[in-house]
XYZ file of C-alpha atoms in Angstrom:
385
model
C -50.559 -107.237 66.742
C -47.983 -108.939 68.965
C -46.210 -107.224 71.851
C -43.011 -106.575 69.876
C -44.867 -104.912 67.006
C -46.915 -102.799 69.403
C -43.766 -101.670 71.230
C -42.113 -100.752 67.929
C -45.230 -98.853 66.839
C -45.231 -96.834 70.051
C -41.529 -95.993 69.727
C -42.129 -94.863 66.148
C -44.886 -92.506 67.294
C -42.698 -91.168 70.098
C -39.531 -90.646 68.030
C -41.148 -89.359 64.844
C -40.396 -89.973 61.207
C -36.616 -90.015 61.734
C -36.870 -93.248 63.710
C -35.635 -96.428 62.020
C -38.798 -98.383 62.746
C -41.504 -100.167 60.826
C -44.100 -98.226 58.862
C -47.437 -97.062 60.234
C -50.999 -97.869 59.331
C -53.210 -95.209 57.743
C -54.803 -94.394 61.103
C -51.422 -94.215 62.812
C -50.117 -91.921 60.075
C -52.876 -89.440 60.948
C -51.928 -89.652 64.611
C -48.258 -89.249 63.714
C -49.035 -86.164 61.657
C -50.875 -84.544 64.543
C -47.959 -85.246 66.899
C -45.399 -84.049 64.374
C -47.233 -80.771 63.804
C -46.839 -79.976 67.494
C -43.642 -81.671 68.636
C -41.455 -82.595 65.700
C -41.373 -79.845 63.081
C -38.052 -79.123 61.366
C -39.298 -77.096 58.433
C -40.245 -73.838 60.122
C -39.085 -70.876 57.994
C -36.303 -68.852 59.497
C -34.886 -71.623 61.653
C -31.314 -71.745 60.423
C -30.097 -73.837 63.354
C -31.311 -77.068 61.838
C -32.879 -77.984 65.178
C -36.357 -79.347 65.341
C -38.971 -76.815 66.310
C -42.734 -76.600 66.473
C -45.189 -74.866 64.195
C -48.701 -75.091 62.846
C -48.497 -71.960 60.770
C -50.620 -68.867 61.230
C -53.765 -70.260 59.645
C -56.818 -70.546 61.865
C -58.491 -73.133 59.603
C -55.353 -75.285 59.695
C -55.174 -75.074 63.479
C -58.888 -75.835 63.753
C -58.383 -78.967 61.652
C -55.459 -79.987 63.858
C -57.556 -79.505 66.999
C -60.237 -81.673 65.441
C -57.674 -84.323 64.526
C -56.273 -84.667 68.027
C -59.784 -85.059 69.431
C -60.304 -87.913 66.986
C -57.012 -89.704 67.677
C -56.471 -89.179 71.417
C -58.498 -89.422 74.657
C -59.696 -86.207 76.301
C -56.956 -86.191 78.943
C -54.263 -86.306 76.240
C -56.072 -83.709 74.120
C -56.016 -81.271 77.019
C -52.268 -81.756 77.498
C -51.622 -81.227 73.777
C -53.768 -78.096 73.722
C -51.830 -76.682 76.644
C -48.521 -77.531 74.941
C -49.746 -75.843 71.770
C -50.487 -72.683 73.753
C -46.953 -72.594 75.120
C -45.017 -73.794 72.058
C -46.972 -72.357 69.159
C -48.523 -69.179 70.474
C -52.138 -70.093 69.730
C -53.513 -67.390 72.020
C -54.287 -64.971 69.197
C -55.938 -67.648 67.081
C -58.220 -68.481 70.010
C -59.726 -65.028 69.605
C -61.336 -66.175 66.361
C -64.880 -67.552 66.915
C -64.450 -70.606 64.660
C -61.682 -71.858 66.929
C -63.991 -72.219 69.927
C -65.920 -75.099 68.360
C -62.721 -77.082 67.813
C -61.156 -76.980 71.279
C -61.744 -79.378 74.183
C -62.943 -77.213 77.098
C -60.998 -77.562 80.355
C -59.844 -75.455 83.291
C -56.580 -74.451 81.600
C -58.369 -73.284 78.468
C -60.698 -71.199 80.626
C -57.655 -69.595 82.240
C -56.258 -68.759 78.798
C -59.553 -67.251 77.638
C -59.854 -65.170 80.803
C -56.319 -63.826 80.317
C -57.419 -62.694 76.840
C -60.697 -61.239 78.055
C -59.699 -57.595 77.716
C -58.448 -57.949 74.131
C -61.083 -60.374 72.871
C -63.211 -59.057 69.973
C -66.977 -58.980 70.532
C -67.663 -61.742 68.008
C -65.366 -64.105 69.931
C -66.634 -63.177 73.396
C -69.921 -65.071 73.206
C -68.163 -68.187 71.933
C -65.675 -67.886 74.790
C -68.507 -67.507 77.298
C -70.094 -70.702 76.002
C -66.813 -72.579 76.531
C -66.380 -71.134 80.036
C -69.984 -71.937 80.954
C -69.576 -75.573 79.895
C -66.484 -75.984 82.068
C -68.169 -74.228 85.013
C -71.278 -76.418 84.759
C -69.127 -79.557 84.665
C -67.206 -78.396 87.738
C -70.409 -77.583 89.610
C -71.689 -81.101 88.949
C -68.408 -82.434 90.306
C -68.256 -80.445 93.552
C -71.626 -78.899 94.454
C -73.438 -81.788 96.143
C -70.457 -82.897 98.206
C -69.625 -79.336 99.255
C -73.139 -78.548 100.448
C -73.447 -81.846 102.312
C -70.076 -81.666 104.068
C -70.322 -77.973 104.954
C -73.896 -78.267 106.269
C -72.784 -81.136 108.496
C -69.879 -79.060 109.789
C -72.159 -76.111 110.570
C -74.526 -78.361 112.521
C -71.649 -79.861 114.492
C -70.100 -76.475 115.228
C -73.241 -75.513 117.198
C -72.647 -77.261 120.550
C -75.152 -77.671 123.386
C -75.073 -79.335 126.813
C -78.804 -80.054 126.581
C -79.308 -82.170 123.454
C -83.006 -82.769 122.979
C -82.697 -86.109 121.212
C -80.378 -89.085 121.545
C -79.408 -88.595 117.901
C -78.155 -85.089 118.807
C -75.558 -86.419 121.296
C -71.914 -86.282 120.219
C -70.820 -89.488 121.940
C -67.080 -89.064 121.317
C -67.087 -85.550 122.823
C -69.334 -86.703 125.686
C -66.975 -89.570 126.586
C -63.938 -87.273 126.530
C -65.763 -84.748 128.712
C -66.644 -87.409 131.336
C -63.453 -89.495 131.540
C -63.049 -88.406 135.161
C -66.312 -90.202 135.913
C -65.066 -93.647 134.915
C -66.196 -96.436 137.281
C -63.695 -99.311 136.936
C -65.827 -101.740 138.961
C -68.607 -101.332 136.417
C -66.329 -100.740 133.433
C -68.364 -97.712 132.435
C -68.433 -93.922 132.376
C -71.157 -91.893 134.076
C -72.096 -89.113 131.591
C -72.833 -86.303 134.030
C -72.398 -83.740 131.241
C -73.762 -84.380 127.783
C -72.244 -82.744 124.708
C -74.509 -82.531 121.713
C -75.185 -80.777 118.451
C -77.372 -77.705 118.541
C -80.485 -77.445 116.429
C -79.956 -75.976 112.987
C -80.754 -72.283 112.821
C -82.479 -70.887 109.767
C -80.385 -67.741 109.796
C -76.760 -67.071 108.848
C -74.468 -68.994 111.179
C -71.042 -68.560 109.591
C -69.268 -66.006 107.423
C -66.891 -67.050 104.656
C -64.642 -64.579 102.835
C -62.680 -65.774 99.798
C -59.811 -63.594 98.572
C -58.328 -64.726 95.246
C -54.995 -63.653 93.782
C -55.396 -62.905 90.049
C -51.733 -63.321 89.097
C -51.118 -65.461 86.014
C -49.894 -68.545 87.870
C -53.187 -68.725 89.780
C -55.471 -69.203 86.748
C -56.772 -72.676 87.622
C -57.241 -71.637 91.267
C -59.329 -68.648 90.178
C -61.639 -70.938 88.190
C -62.134 -73.454 90.997
C -62.482 -70.794 93.695
C -65.176 -68.987 91.712
C -67.190 -72.187 91.381
C -66.822 -73.026 95.073
C -67.726 -69.435 95.963
C -70.971 -69.745 94.020
C -71.797 -73.065 95.701
C -71.141 -71.678 99.188
C -73.143 -68.536 98.392
C -76.156 -70.727 97.575
C -76.279 -71.912 101.223
C -78.514 -69.750 103.401
C -76.590 -70.653 106.563
C -73.476 -68.958 105.165
C -72.738 -65.354 104.337
C -70.204 -65.695 101.523
C -68.097 -62.899 100.049
C -65.666 -63.182 97.142
C -62.894 -60.705 96.413
C -60.296 -60.817 93.635
C -57.157 -58.749 93.665
C -53.936 -57.803 91.917
C -52.720 -54.280 92.703
C -56.411 -53.345 92.997
C -59.199 -55.044 94.929
C -62.535 -55.932 93.305
C -65.506 -57.247 95.276
C -67.455 -59.706 93.083
C -69.880 -60.881 95.763
C -72.872 -59.531 93.861
C -72.003 -61.778 90.885
C -71.819 -64.989 92.941
C -75.166 -66.204 91.625
C -73.372 -66.799 88.309
C -69.749 -67.991 88.501
C -69.303 -67.257 84.780
C -69.902 -63.578 85.524
C -67.435 -63.822 88.393
C -64.788 -65.253 86.078
C -65.311 -62.592 83.430
C -65.014 -60.023 86.199
C -61.447 -61.147 86.858
C -58.355 -60.016 84.994
C -55.530 -62.530 85.173
C -51.973 -61.240 85.331
C -50.456 -58.073 86.749
C -48.941 -57.289 90.119
C -50.065 -58.369 93.573
C -51.005 -56.364 96.654
C -52.028 -58.931 99.274
C -51.972 -56.483 102.168
C -54.534 -54.239 100.474
C -56.801 -57.230 99.811
C -56.626 -58.442 103.416
C -57.375 -54.931 104.685
C -60.523 -54.846 102.556
C -61.560 -58.332 103.680
C -61.154 -57.398 107.342
C -64.003 -54.941 106.784
C -66.252 -57.748 105.510
C -65.905 -59.799 108.691
C -68.632 -58.848 111.167
C -68.505 -61.930 113.458
C -64.828 -62.913 113.816
C -65.496 -65.934 116.029
C -67.864 -67.359 113.417
C -65.853 -66.487 110.320
C -63.489 -68.242 107.927
C -61.116 -66.186 105.786
C -59.612 -68.055 102.818
C -56.666 -66.423 101.044
C -55.690 -68.100 97.764
C -52.328 -66.722 96.636
C -48.746 -67.592 95.733
C -47.808 -65.071 98.483
C -45.549 -62.911 96.294
C -46.366 -59.590 97.920
C -45.858 -56.362 95.998
C -47.131 -54.279 98.902
C -45.970 -53.973 102.488
C -45.035 -57.463 103.673
C -44.881 -56.598 107.387
C -48.361 -55.078 107.281
C -49.705 -58.146 105.507
C -48.387 -60.439 108.232
C -49.701 -58.148 110.984
C -53.177 -58.214 109.442
C -53.206 -62.009 109.314
C -52.113 -62.118 112.956
C -54.837 -59.629 113.902
C -57.553 -61.651 112.161
C -56.413 -64.816 113.879
C -56.226 -63.106 117.271
C -59.782 -61.824 116.819
C -60.996 -65.415 116.429
C -61.258 -65.696 112.659
C -60.145 -69.031 111.196
C -57.540 -68.103 108.560
C -56.841 -70.490 105.671
C -54.013 -69.792 103.195
C -53.973 -71.847 100.002
C -51.022 -71.674 97.641
C -53.236 -73.290 95.011
C -56.740 -74.682 94.665
C -56.219 -77.053 91.753
C -55.321 -80.602 90.791
C -51.750 -79.655 89.879
C -50.396 -78.803 93.329
C -48.583 -75.658 94.415
C -46.909 -73.433 91.810
C -43.854 -71.330 92.635
C -44.592 -69.388 95.810
C -42.866 -67.101 98.293
C -41.377 -69.545 100.784
C -40.318 -66.822 103.202
C -43.872 -65.538 103.571
C -45.192 -69.093 103.815
C -42.752 -69.795 106.649
C -43.740 -66.603 108.453
C -47.396 -67.613 108.297
C -46.600 -71.119 109.499
C -44.864 -69.584 112.522
C -48.251 -67.999 113.374
C -49.878 -71.445 113.157
C -51.366 -70.500 109.771
C -50.073 -73.178 107.381
C -49.853 -72.297 103.682
C -50.481 -75.295 101.452
C -52.002 -76.483 98.172
C -55.418 -78.112 98.196
C -57.165 -80.156 95.527
C -60.785 -79.344 94.626
C -61.852 -82.774 95.894
C -60.373 -82.070 99.355
C -61.662 -78.490 99.624
C -65.085 -79.365 101.133
C -63.416 -81.269 103.985
C -61.008 -78.392 104.492
C -63.898 -75.941 104.796
C -65.632 -78.298 107.222
C -62.532 -78.418 109.416
C -62.198 -74.626 109.309
C -65.872 -74.072 110.162
C -65.580 -76.415 113.151
C -62.463 -74.584 114.339
C -60.164 -77.572 114.024
C -56.380 -76.937 114.053
C -55.498 -76.707 110.374
C -51.886 -77.763 110.880
C -53.121 -81.179 111.993
C -55.549 -81.308 109.052
C -52.757 -80.538 106.580
C -50.420 -83.121 108.114
C -53.118 -85.781 107.956
C -53.978 -85.130 104.300
C -50.378 -84.810 103.153
C -49.607 -88.181 104.721
C -52.685 -89.783 103.146
C-alpha cells in the first residue's frame, strides 16, 4: 500500500462511514465497526436530535464481544484508552459487575479504580473475578517498581546515617568530606587536608525510619490509590522501615495490618465521598513516634471538607517537629488532576511543595525525603528535567 492509500485509509477510519473515501478491507471493516460502536453511533433509540451519539446497547454478551474485538484490532495502550472512553460514554460500569465481562477486559490501573468504586455494590459472583483482575494489575505494578524502590530507599537509609569515624575507605562520603574541609585547602600543594572525615554509618538491623502514607479516597484519586497501595506494600516489606498506611474520606481507616497484601488494601478502600484531610493528619500525627526520623506522605487533591486552618497548622507542627512532609497531588502517570490551588499555595509558603509525581520518580523522591533533602529543590530539578 502506497503512502497516499494508507493516508486515505487512516482518514476513513477516523471519520467513519460518512467519509467520502475509498472502501476498507475485511480486516479494516472489523476495526471500523469497533470504532463506530464507541464513537460514531447515530442510531441510538430516543435520540431525536439527529446528532451522532455512542451506544453498545445493554447486552453484556455484545459488550464482551466488542471488548474482545478491540483487543484483536488494537495494541494494549489503545485498548485501555477505548475501555476508559467506553466507561465514560456508554456507562459500562453496571455491565462490569457481571462475571463474564471480567475475562474480556484488558486489566489496567484505571479499570482497577472503576472496580474499586463498584466494590460496595458488586455481587458476590463478580467479586472473585474482580479480585483476579486487581491482583494481576497489582502483580504487574510490583514487578515494575519493587526492585528499584527497595534499592534506592535502602541506599538513602544508609546515607542518612552519618559518622565522623568511617571504618572503611568505602564508607567515606568524599563530596561531603571535601565540603567540610574547604577551609583546609593548601594552594601551594593544590590539595585539601581532610581533618574531619564524613562517612556513612553502618547499617542497623533495626527500624531506622518511619514512613506514614495518608491517601485521599476521593474519586479523582483512583489511580493514586492503586499506586500508593503497591508502594506501601513494598516499603512495608523493608525491615529498616516502619511503614503505616491510612486511607481517608470523611472517615479515617488504618490499613497498615493489610500491607502484606496490597489487594486487600485496595479492597479496604472506598473511592468517592467527601474529604476530611485535617482528621487524617491528626490521626497520622499519632503514628509518628520519632519525628526527626520520619517521613509523612499526604496524597490528596487538597479539597478540604474539614477545618482548613487546623489542617495547615497540623502540617506546620509536623514540619516544626522535624518530620519530613511530602504532599503529592497525584501519584500516577497522568499528572495532577484538579486540586485546591489556595491550599497548595499555603503549603508552599511553609516550604512544603505540593506536586504530582510519577510512579517511576517516586523511589527517588522517597530517597530525597529520607535523607532530609530540601524537597523544593528536588521538585524544581525534576520538573525541569
